[in-house]
PDB file of C-alpha atoms and ligand atoms in Angstrom:
ATOM      1  CA  MET A   1      89.602  31.635  41.737  1.00  0.00           C
ATOM      2  CA  LEU A   2      88.701  32.783  45.266  1.00  0.00           C
ATOM      3  CA  ARG A   3      87.606  36.405  45.449  1.00  0.00           C
ATOM      4  CA  GLU A   4      86.863  39.046  48.043  1.00  0.00           C
ATOM      5  CA  GLY A   5      83.339  38.458  49.397  1.00  0.00           C
ATOM      6  CA  ASP A   6      83.361  34.683  48.774  1.00  0.00           C
ATOM      7  CA  VAL A   7      82.482  32.369  51.638  1.00  0.00           C
ATOM      8  CA  VAL A   8      85.154  29.712  51.984  1.00  0.00           C
ATOM      9  CA  GLN A   9      85.441  26.712  54.211  1.00  0.00           C
ATOM     10  CA  LEU A  10      88.687  25.667  55.874  1.00  0.00           C
ATOM     11  CA  ILE A  11      88.856  21.977  56.790  1.00  0.00           C
ATOM     12  CA  ASP A  12      91.527  20.969  59.318  1.00  0.00           C
ATOM     13  CA  THR A  13      93.263  17.608  59.742  1.00  0.00           C
ATOM     14  CA  LYS A  14      90.515  16.493  62.178  1.00  0.00           C
ATOM     15  CA  GLN A  15      87.845  17.345  59.588  1.00  0.00           C
ATOM     16  CA  ARG A  16      86.624  20.336  61.570  1.00  0.00           C
ATOM     17  CA  ARG A  17      85.124  22.964  59.314  1.00  0.00           C
ATOM     18  CA  TYR A  18      85.424  26.716  59.632  1.00  0.00           C
ATOM     19  CA  GLN A  19      83.574  29.126  57.364  1.00  0.00           C
ATOM     20  CA  ILE A  20      84.817  32.638  56.659  1.00  0.00           C
ATOM     21  CA  ARG A  21      83.890  35.413  54.248  1.00  0.00           C
ATOM     22  CA  LEU A  22      86.978  36.739  52.460  1.00  0.00           C
ATOM     23  CA  ARG A  23      87.863  40.390  53.115  1.00  0.00           C
ATOM     24  CA  GLU A  24      91.070  42.053  51.933  1.00  0.00           C
ATOM     25  CA  GLY A  25      93.442  42.738  54.799  1.00  0.00           C
ATOM     26  CA  ALA A  26      91.489  40.620  57.313  1.00  0.00           C
ATOM     27  CA  THR A  27      92.854  37.802  59.463  1.00  0.00           C
ATOM     28  CA  TYR A  28      91.006  34.736  60.709  1.00  0.00           C
ATOM     29  CA  SER A  29      92.061  33.489  64.154  1.00  0.00           C
ATOM     30  CA  PHE A  30      91.065  30.143  65.581  1.00  0.00           C
ATOM     31  CA  GLN A  31      92.538  27.600  67.999  1.00  0.00           C
ATOM     32  CA  LYS A  32      95.002  26.380  65.357  1.00  0.00           C
ATOM     33  CA  GLY A  33      96.509  29.817  64.741  1.00  0.00           C
ATOM     34  CA  MET A  34      95.851  32.517  62.179  1.00  0.00           C
ATOM     35  CA  VAL A  35      95.186  32.697  58.469  1.00  0.00           C
ATOM     36  CA  SER A  36      95.457  35.864  56.407  1.00  0.00           C
ATOM     37  CA  HIS A  37      92.562  36.348  53.988  1.00  0.00           C
ATOM     38  CA  ASP A  38      94.985  37.871  51.449  1.00  0.00           C
ATOM     39  CA  GLU A  39      96.752  34.531  51.274  1.00  0.00           C
ATOM     40  CA  LEU A  40      93.461  32.975  50.088  1.00  0.00           C
ATOM     41  CA  ILE A  41      92.244  35.671  47.689  1.00  0.00           C
ATOM     42  CA  GLY A  42      93.374  34.764  44.177  1.00  0.00           C
ATOM     43  CA  ARG A  43      94.073  31.123  45.032  1.00  0.00           C
ATOM     44  CA  GLU A  44      92.248  28.255  43.404  1.00  0.00           C
ATOM     45  CA  GLU A  45      89.551  26.408  45.352  1.00  0.00           C
ATOM     46  CA  GLY A  46      90.781  22.959  46.461  1.00  0.00           C
ATOM     47  CA  CYS A  47      94.231  24.148  47.568  1.00  0.00           C
ATOM     48  CA  TYR A  48      95.902  23.582  50.933  1.00  0.00           C
ATOM     49  CA  ILE A  49      97.266  26.360  53.125  1.00  0.00           C
ATOM     50  CA  THR A  50      99.103  26.284  56.444  1.00  0.00           C
ATOM     51  CA  SER A  51      98.030  28.344  59.461  1.00  0.00           C
ATOM     52  CA  SER A  52     100.500  30.332  61.586  1.00  0.00           C
ATOM     53  CA  MET A  53     100.637  27.357  63.994  1.00  0.00           C
ATOM     54  CA  GLY A  54     101.418  24.848  61.253  1.00  0.00           C
ATOM     55  CA  GLU A  55      97.920  23.347  60.799  1.00  0.00           C
ATOM     56  CA  ARG A  56      97.247  22.180  57.253  1.00  0.00           C
ATOM     57  CA  LEU A  57      93.869  23.375  55.968  1.00  0.00           C
ATOM     58  CA  LEU A  58      91.967  22.407  52.861  1.00  0.00           C
ATOM     59  CA  VAL A  59      90.269  25.417  51.254  1.00  0.00           C
ATOM     60  CA  VAL A  60      86.945  24.851  49.464  1.00  0.00           C
ATOM     61  CA  LYS A  61      83.719  26.790  49.080  1.00  0.00           C
ATOM     62  CA  PRO A  62      80.934  25.355  51.255  1.00  0.00           C
ATOM     63  CA  THR A  63      78.185  23.433  49.503  1.00  0.00           C
ATOM     64  CA  MET A  64      74.666  24.722  50.062  1.00  0.00           C
ATOM     65  CA  GLY A  65      74.168  22.027  52.747  1.00  0.00           C
ATOM     66  CA  GLU A  66      77.356  23.035  54.549  1.00  0.00           C
ATOM     67  CA  TYR A  67      76.420  26.712  54.355  1.00  0.00           C
ATOM     68  CA  ILE A  68      72.987  25.952  55.849  1.00  0.00           C
ATOM     69  CA  LEU A  69      74.457  24.107  58.830  1.00  0.00           C
ATOM     70  CA  LYS A  70      76.623  27.117  59.737  1.00  0.00           C
ATOM     71  CA  MET A  71      74.312  30.030  58.959  1.00  0.00           C
ATOM     72  CA  PRO A  72      72.813  32.134  61.768  1.00  0.00           C
ATOM     73  CA  ARG A  73      69.399  30.867  62.826  1.00  0.00           C
ATOM     74  CA  GLY A  74      66.316  32.419  64.255  1.00  0.00           C
ATOM     75  CA  ALA A  75      64.052  29.446  63.716  1.00  0.00           C
ATOM     76  CA  GLN A  76      65.451  25.909  63.596  1.00  0.00           C
ATOM     77  CA  VAL A  77      66.453  25.039  60.020  1.00  0.00           C
ATOM     78  CA  ILE A  78      65.493  21.974  58.051  1.00  0.00           C
ATOM     79  CA  TYR A  79      68.550  19.728  57.866  1.00  0.00           C
ATOM     80  CA  PRO A  80      70.164  19.122  54.469  1.00  0.00           C
ATOM     81  CA  LYS A  81      69.225  15.420  54.606  1.00  0.00           C
ATOM     82  CA  ASP A  82      65.546  16.389  54.800  1.00  0.00           C
ATOM     83  CA  ILE A  83      65.906  19.170  52.240  1.00  0.00           C
ATOM     84  CA  GLY A  84      67.237  16.618  49.754  1.00  0.00           C
ATOM     85  CA  ALA A  85      64.216  14.397  50.325  1.00  0.00           C
ATOM     86  CA  ILE A  86      61.784  17.323  50.128  1.00  0.00           C
ATOM     87  CA  LEU A  87      63.131  18.382  46.719  1.00  0.00           C
ATOM     88  CA  VAL A  88      62.556  14.882  45.360  1.00  0.00           C
ATOM     89  CA  LEU A  89      59.266  14.102  47.154  1.00  0.00           C
ATOM     90  CA  ALA A  90      57.782  17.445  46.107  1.00  0.00           C
ATOM     91  CA  ASP A  91      59.353  16.929  42.667  1.00  0.00           C
ATOM     92  CA  ILE A  92      60.637  20.490  42.507  1.00  0.00           C
ATOM     93  CA  PHE A  93      61.597  21.160  38.879  1.00  0.00           C
ATOM     94  CA  PRO A  94      63.181  24.046  36.949  1.00  0.00           C
ATOM     95  CA  GLY A  95      60.402  26.508  36.175  1.00  0.00           C
ATOM     96  CA  ALA A  96      58.121  25.382  39.026  1.00  0.00           C
ATOM     97  CA  ARG A  97      55.973  27.894  40.930  1.00  0.00           C
ATOM     98  CA  VAL A  98      56.430  27.037  44.605  1.00  0.00           C
ATOM     99  CA  LEU A  99      54.586  28.357  47.651  1.00  0.00           C
ATOM    100  CA  GLU A 100      56.476  27.998  50.933  1.00  0.00           C
ATOM    101  CA  ALA A 101      55.657  28.725  54.607  1.00  0.00           C
ATOM    102  CA  GLY A 102      57.277  29.564  57.000  1.00  0.00           C
ATOM    103  CA  THR A 103      60.495  30.989  55.691  1.00  0.00           C
ATOM    104  CA  GLY A 104      62.166  30.609  59.108  1.00  0.00           C
ATOM    105  CA  SER A 105      65.927  30.997  58.656  1.00  0.00           C
ATOM    106  CA  GLY A 106      65.642  30.481  54.909  1.00  0.00           C
ATOM    107  CA  ALA A 107      67.386  27.109  54.627  1.00  0.00           C
ATOM    108  CA  LEU A 108      64.708  25.416  52.580  1.00  0.00           C
ATOM    109  CA  THR A 109      64.084  28.656  50.667  1.00  0.00           C
ATOM    110  CA  LEU A 110      67.686  28.594  49.409  1.00  0.00           C
ATOM    111  CA  ALA A 111      67.280  25.079  48.100  1.00  0.00           C
ATOM    112  CA  LEU A 112      63.922  25.852  46.480  1.00  0.00           C
ATOM    113  CA  CYS A 113      65.288  28.945  44.703  1.00  0.00           C
ATOM    114  CA  ARG A 114      68.171  26.969  43.307  1.00  0.00           C
ATOM    115  CA  ALA A 115      65.986  24.056  42.209  1.00  0.00           C
ATOM    116  CA  VAL A 116      63.322  26.117  40.391  1.00  0.00           C
ATOM    117  CA  GLY A 117      65.975  28.136  38.553  1.00  0.00           C
ATOM    118  CA  ASP A 118      65.539  31.419  36.677  1.00  0.00           C
ATOM    119  CA  ALA A 119      62.289  30.359  35.021  1.00  0.00           C
ATOM    120  CA  GLY A 120      60.690  29.353  38.331  1.00  0.00           C
ATOM    121  CA  ARG A 121      59.302  31.303  41.244  1.00  0.00           C
ATOM    122  CA  VAL A 122      59.316  30.820  44.998  1.00  0.00           C
ATOM    123  CA  VAL A 123      56.885  32.760  47.187  1.00  0.00           C
ATOM    124  CA  SER A 124      57.679  32.307  50.869  1.00  0.00           C
ATOM    125  CA  TYR A 125      55.477  33.404  53.803  1.00  0.00           C
ATOM    126  CA  GLU A 126      56.783  34.227  57.273  1.00  0.00           C
ATOM    127  CA  ARG A 127      54.781  35.939  59.967  1.00  0.00           C
ATOM    128  CA  ARG A 128      57.744  37.109  62.059  1.00  0.00           C
ATOM    129  CA  GLU A 129      59.514  40.095  60.576  1.00  0.00           C
ATOM    130  CA  ASP A 130      62.732  39.462  62.550  1.00  0.00           C
ATOM    131  CA  PHE A 131      62.956  35.917  61.141  1.00  0.00           C
ATOM    132  CA  LEU A 132      62.310  37.211  57.650  1.00  0.00           C
ATOM    133  CA  GLU A 133      65.192  39.678  57.971  1.00  0.00           C
ATOM    134  CA  ARG A 134      67.487  36.906  59.154  1.00  0.00           C
ATOM    135  CA  ALA A 135      66.386  34.718  56.257  1.00  0.00           C
ATOM    136  CA  ARG A 136      66.971  37.571  53.816  1.00  0.00           C
ATOM    137  CA  SER A 137      70.520  38.067  55.026  1.00  0.00           C
ATOM    138  CA  ASN A 138      71.221  34.305  54.902  1.00  0.00           C
ATOM    139  CA  ILE A 139      69.884  34.145  51.346  1.00  0.00           C
ATOM    140  CA  VAL A 140      71.862  37.185  50.164  1.00  0.00           C
ATOM    141  CA  GLY A 141      74.919  35.740  51.930  1.00  0.00           C
ATOM    142  CA  PHE A 142      74.643  32.589  49.861  1.00  0.00           C
ATOM    143  CA  PHE A 143      73.685  33.926  46.431  1.00  0.00           C
ATOM    144  CA  GLY A 144      75.550  37.245  46.738  1.00  0.00           C
ATOM    145  CA  ARG A 145      72.253  39.092  46.133  1.00  0.00           C
ATOM    146  CA  MET A 146      68.507  38.588  46.472  1.00  0.00           C
ATOM    147  CA  PRO A 147      67.514  36.044  43.797  1.00  0.00           C
ATOM    148  CA  ASP A 148      65.077  37.358  41.160  1.00  0.00           C
ATOM    149  CA  ASN A 149      62.925  34.240  41.453  1.00  0.00           C
ATOM    150  CA  LEU A 150      62.077  34.809  45.143  1.00  0.00           C
ATOM    151  CA  VAL A 151      59.296  36.815  46.792  1.00  0.00           C
ATOM    152  CA  LEU A 152      59.262  37.037  50.601  1.00  0.00           C
ATOM    153  CA  ARG A 153      55.980  37.904  52.266  1.00  0.00           C
ATOM    154  CA  ASN A 154      55.714  39.041  55.858  1.00  0.00           C
ATOM    155  CA  MET A 155      52.258  37.485  56.281  1.00  0.00           C
ATOM    156  CA  ASP A 156      50.453  34.885  58.348  1.00  0.00           C
ATOM    157  CA  ILE A 157      49.528  32.119  55.934  1.00  0.00           C
ATOM    158  CA  TYR A 158      46.702  30.908  58.204  1.00  0.00           C
ATOM    159  CA  GLY A 159      45.024  34.274  57.649  1.00  0.00           C
ATOM    160  CA  GLY A 160      45.001  34.244  53.832  1.00  0.00           C
ATOM    161  CA  LEU A 161      47.182  34.692  50.756  1.00  0.00           C
ATOM    162  CA  HIS A 162      48.366  37.789  48.923  1.00  0.00           C
ATOM    163  CA  GLU A 163      46.054  38.653  45.994  1.00  0.00           C
ATOM    164  CA  GLN A 164      48.855  37.947  43.488  1.00  0.00           C
ATOM    165  CA  ASP A 165      49.366  34.406  44.771  1.00  0.00           C
ATOM    166  CA  THR A 166      46.831  32.594  42.635  1.00  0.00           C
ATOM    167  CA  GLN A 167      48.453  29.496  41.154  1.00  0.00           C
ATOM    168  CA  PHE A 168      51.237  27.153  42.238  1.00  0.00           C
ATOM    169  CA  ASP A 169      52.628  23.790  41.108  1.00  0.00           C
ATOM    170  CA  ARG A 170      54.010  22.917  44.529  1.00  0.00           C
ATOM    171  CA  VAL A 171      53.402  23.828  48.184  1.00  0.00           C
ATOM    172  CA  VAL A 172      55.971  23.177  50.915  1.00  0.00           C
ATOM    173  CA  LEU A 173      54.982  23.750  54.550  1.00  0.00           C
ATOM    174  CA  ASP A 174      57.176  23.841  57.639  1.00  0.00           C
ATOM    175  CA  LEU A 175      54.675  25.179  60.171  1.00  0.00           C
ATOM    176  CA  PRO A 176      53.456  23.980  63.571  1.00  0.00           C
ATOM    177  CA  GLN A 177      49.832  23.672  62.422  1.00  0.00           C
ATOM    178  CA  PRO A 178      49.876  23.080  58.656  1.00  0.00           C
ATOM    179  CA  TRP A 179      46.211  21.974  58.650  1.00  0.00           C
ATOM    180  CA  ARG A 180      45.281  25.576  59.376  1.00  0.00           C
ATOM    181  CA  ALA A 181      46.860  26.614  56.069  1.00  0.00           C
ATOM    182  CA  LEU A 182      45.206  23.917  53.953  1.00  0.00           C
ATOM    183  CA  ASP A 183      42.118  25.889  53.030  1.00  0.00           C
ATOM    184  CA  ASN A 184      44.244  28.733  51.637  1.00  0.00           C
ATOM    185  CA  VAL A 185      46.953  26.701  49.929  1.00  0.00           C
ATOM    186  CA  SER A 186      44.843  23.933  48.390  1.00  0.00           C
ATOM    187  CA  ARG A 187      42.790  26.554  46.505  1.00  0.00           C
ATOM    188  CA  VAL A 188      45.897  27.792  44.656  1.00  0.00           C
ATOM    189  CA  LEU A 189      47.503  24.393  44.038  1.00  0.00           C
ATOM    190  CA  VAL A 190      46.990  23.100  40.474  1.00  0.00           C
ATOM    191  CA  GLY A 191      45.328  19.717  39.889  1.00  0.00           C
ATOM    192  CA  GLY A 192      47.982  17.006  40.340  1.00  0.00           C
ATOM    193  CA  GLY A 193      50.143  19.542  42.195  1.00  0.00           C
ATOM    194  CA  ILE A 194      52.144  18.318  45.178  1.00  0.00           C
ATOM    195  CA  LEU A 195      52.096  19.437  48.796  1.00  0.00           C
ATOM    196  CA  VAL A 196      54.863  18.413  51.167  1.00  0.00           C
ATOM    197  CA  ALA A 197      54.685  19.208  54.877  1.00  0.00           C
ATOM    198  CA  TYR A 198      57.479  18.750  57.397  1.00  0.00           C
ATOM    199  CA  PHE A 199      57.062  18.536  61.167  1.00  0.00           C
ATOM    200  CA  PRO A 200      58.650  16.926  64.210  1.00  0.00           C
ATOM    201  CA  THR A 201      55.830  14.972  65.863  1.00  0.00           C
ATOM    202  CA  VAL A 202      53.650  12.092  64.802  1.00  0.00           C
ATOM    203  CA  LEU A 203      50.640  13.835  66.360  1.00  0.00           C
ATOM    204  CA  GLN A 204      50.993  16.442  63.621  1.00  0.00           C
ATOM    205  CA  VAL A 205      51.215  13.719  60.976  1.00  0.00           C
ATOM    206  CA  PHE A 206      48.031  12.209  62.333  1.00  0.00           C
ATOM    207  CA  ARG A 207      46.161  15.481  62.470  1.00  0.00           C
ATOM    208  CA  LEU A 208      47.243  16.536  58.970  1.00  0.00           C
ATOM    209  CA  SER A 209      46.464  13.150  57.433  1.00  0.00           C
ATOM    210  CA  ARG A 210      42.914  13.419  58.836  1.00  0.00           C
ATOM    211  CA  THR A 211      42.419  16.849  57.293  1.00  0.00           C
ATOM    212  CA  LEU A 212      43.861  16.418  53.801  1.00  0.00           C
ATOM    213  CA  GLU A 213      40.880  14.786  52.118  1.00  0.00           C
ATOM    214  CA  ARG A 214      38.526  17.564  53.147  1.00  0.00           C
ATOM    215  CA  HIS A 215      40.688  19.956  51.139  1.00  0.00           C
ATOM    216  CA  GLY A 216      40.889  17.870  47.981  1.00  0.00           C
ATOM    217  CA  LEU A 217      44.271  16.401  48.773  1.00  0.00           C
ATOM    218  CA  TYR A 218      45.244  12.763  48.423  1.00  0.00           C
ATOM    219  CA  LEU A 219      47.741  11.401  50.975  1.00  0.00           C
ATOM    220  CA  GLN A 220      50.575   9.750  49.090  1.00  0.00           C
ATOM    221  CA  ASP A 221      53.587   9.192  51.386  1.00  0.00           C
ATOM    222  CA  VAL A 222      54.752   9.658  54.934  1.00  0.00           C
ATOM    223  CA  VAL A 223      58.503   9.185  55.339  1.00  0.00           C
ATOM    224  CA  GLU A 224      61.415  10.031  57.587  1.00  0.00           C
ATOM    225  CA  VAL A 225      65.037  10.219  56.525  1.00  0.00           C
ATOM    226  CA  LEU A 226      67.791   8.600  58.581  1.00  0.00           C
ATOM    227  CA  VAL A 227      71.372   9.256  57.564  1.00  0.00           C
ATOM    228  CA  ARG A 228      74.254   7.432  59.223  1.00  0.00           C
ATOM    229  CA  GLY A 229      77.724   8.827  58.603  1.00  0.00           C
ATOM    230  CA  TRP A 230      80.791   6.590  58.468  1.00  0.00           C
ATOM    231  CA  HIS A 231      84.155   7.112  60.068  1.00  0.00           C
ATOM    232  CA  VAL A 232      86.997   6.470  57.639  1.00  0.00           C
ATOM    233  CA  ALA A 233      90.576   6.448  58.942  1.00  0.00           C
ATOM    234  CA  LYS A 234      93.726   4.444  58.215  1.00  0.00           C
ATOM    235  CA  LYS A 235      92.905   1.586  60.596  1.00  0.00           C
ATOM    236  CA  SER A 236      89.182   1.993  60.973  1.00  0.00           C
ATOM    237  CA  LEU A 237      86.172   1.808  58.734  1.00  0.00           C
ATOM    238  CA  ARG A 238      82.904   1.856  60.666  1.00  0.00           C
ATOM    239  CA  PRO A 239      79.701   3.826  61.221  1.00  0.00           C
ATOM    240  CA  GLU A 240      80.006   7.009  63.305  1.00  0.00           C
ATOM    241  CA  HIS A 241      79.097   6.470  66.968  1.00  0.00           C
ATOM    242  CA  ARG A 242      76.564   9.274  66.972  1.00  0.00           C
ATOM    243  CA  MET A 243      73.821  10.160  64.582  1.00  0.00           C
ATOM    244  CA  VAL A 244      70.911  12.548  64.383  1.00  0.00           C
ATOM    245  CA  ALA A 245      68.141  10.210  65.467  1.00  0.00           C
ATOM    246  CA  HIS A 246      65.158  12.392  64.712  1.00  0.00           C
ATOM    247  CA  THR A 247      64.404  15.612  62.906  1.00  0.00           C
ATOM    248  CA  GLY A 248      60.981  15.386  61.326  1.00  0.00           C
ATOM    249  CA  PHE A 249      58.403  13.537  59.278  1.00  0.00           C
ATOM    250  CA  LEU A 250      57.638  14.350  55.679  1.00  0.00           C
ATOM    251  CA  VAL A 251      54.078  14.107  54.475  1.00  0.00           C
ATOM    252  CA  CYS A 252      53.442  14.209  50.747  1.00  0.00           C
ATOM    253  CA  ALA A 253      50.014  14.752  49.216  1.00  0.00           C
ATOM    254  CA  ARG A 254      48.616  15.443  45.722  1.00  0.00           C
ATOM    255  CA  ARG A 255      45.898  17.837  44.751  1.00  0.00           C
ATOM    256  CA  LEU A 256      42.854  16.213  43.220  1.00  0.00           C
ATOM    257  CA  SER A 257      41.189  17.995  40.349  1.00  0.00           C
ATOM    258  CA  PRO A 258      38.196  19.941  41.781  1.00  0.00           C
TER     259      PRO A 258
HETATM  260  N1  LIG B   1      61.955  25.801  56.928  1.00  0.00           N
HETATM  261  C1  LIG B   1      62.635  26.865  57.645  1.00  0.00           C
HETATM  262  C2  LIG B   1      62.318  26.855  59.115  1.00  0.00           C
HETATM  263  C3  LIG B   1      60.876  27.178  59.399  1.00  0.00           C
HETATM  264  S1  LIG B   1      60.519  27.204  61.132  1.00  0.00           S
HETATM  265  C4  LIG B   1      64.124  26.745  57.393  1.00  0.00           C
HETATM  266  O1  LIG B   1      64.556  25.725  56.844  1.00  0.00           O
HETATM  267  O2  LIG B   1      64.880  27.645  57.740  1.00  0.00           O
HETATM  268  C5  LIG B   1      58.817  27.608  61.082  1.00  0.00           C
HETATM  269  C6  LIG B   1      58.570  29.066  60.758  1.00  0.00           C
HETATM  270  O3  LIG B   1      57.195  29.224  60.478  1.00  0.00           O
HETATM  271  C7  LIG B   1      58.890  30.011  61.899  1.00  0.00           C
HETATM  272  O4  LIG B   1      59.807  30.971  61.445  1.00  0.00           O
HETATM  273  C8  LIG B   1      57.549  30.650  62.239  1.00  0.00           C
HETATM  274  O5  LIG B   1      57.653  32.012  62.603  1.00  0.00           O
HETATM  275  C9  LIG B   1      56.811  30.508  60.935  1.00  0.00           C
HETATM  276  N2  LIG B   1      55.357  30.478  61.042  1.00  0.00           N
HETATM  277  C10 LIG B   1      54.625  29.837  61.985  1.00  0.00           C
HETATM  278  N3  LIG B   1      53.303  30.007  61.743  1.00  0.00           N
HETATM  279  C11 LIG B   1      53.213  30.778  60.620  1.00  0.00           C
HETATM  280  C12 LIG B   1      52.115  31.289  59.864  1.00  0.00           C
HETATM  281  N4  LIG B   1      50.876  31.063  60.251  1.00  0.00           N
HETATM  282  N5  LIG B   1      52.380  32.029  58.759  1.00  0.00           N
HETATM  283  C13 LIG B   1      53.655  32.274  58.394  1.00  0.00           C
HETATM  284  N6  LIG B   1      54.726  31.811  59.065  1.00  0.00           N
HETATM  285  C14 LIG B   1      54.514  31.080  60.170  1.00  0.00           C
END
């Protein structure tokens, strides 16, 4: 049942997606007319409604990936296609203790919190307070409250870690110069623990790969993720004409026992 405060997604006949947060008495206006929120509250997800201009709209809650693509950004977010790969490459499991930097807009943080579950813990570092506030509001917007398994730290990870951050199973870095964090993060990563770093240029891959060994880390994989959507219509079944050609590289390393 859809309730006040829920984020819902309206999908029109051209597959355009609109996200709105339900508020009693409110109206959503867009180029295909208007929709009253009251008409949606109390309805079951997966229903169709018709806008004031006769456009048929499918009503579903956004998935986490869809929410991420629409949420307000300070820093550029990691795309859902890369988030999926990061969760598997870093082998994020329920109960895992994960160290993340930087929080940015909180896209990856959302996914980490969900993957580690109630028994896990995510500690995320961000040096810019304004970005951290944006991330906090994106995270609360998705979960409805601040998750109990998340700690946000307004700190520069190159400068050192908080005294309580002593042991982690996984480290995930989305920073311009991840090699500068290696000294701090490798010390708190358990033997066999996994570090995954994400960045846009191959120069960063090169630099990081040269630095890992010095910090007791074994380079395991470097990958990129290409996703090609397909166009499916009555008389056409083909790849989409456009795709996202490049986002970033993923580097995966394992901590050697000291
Ligand atoms: N993964 C995030 C985006 C991170 S963008 C997401 O999916 O939303 C990179 C972030 O790292 C920026 O917000 C930047 O402010 C932060 N950052 C850069 N250097 C940092 C450092 N030394 N310590 C902490 N955060 C840092």
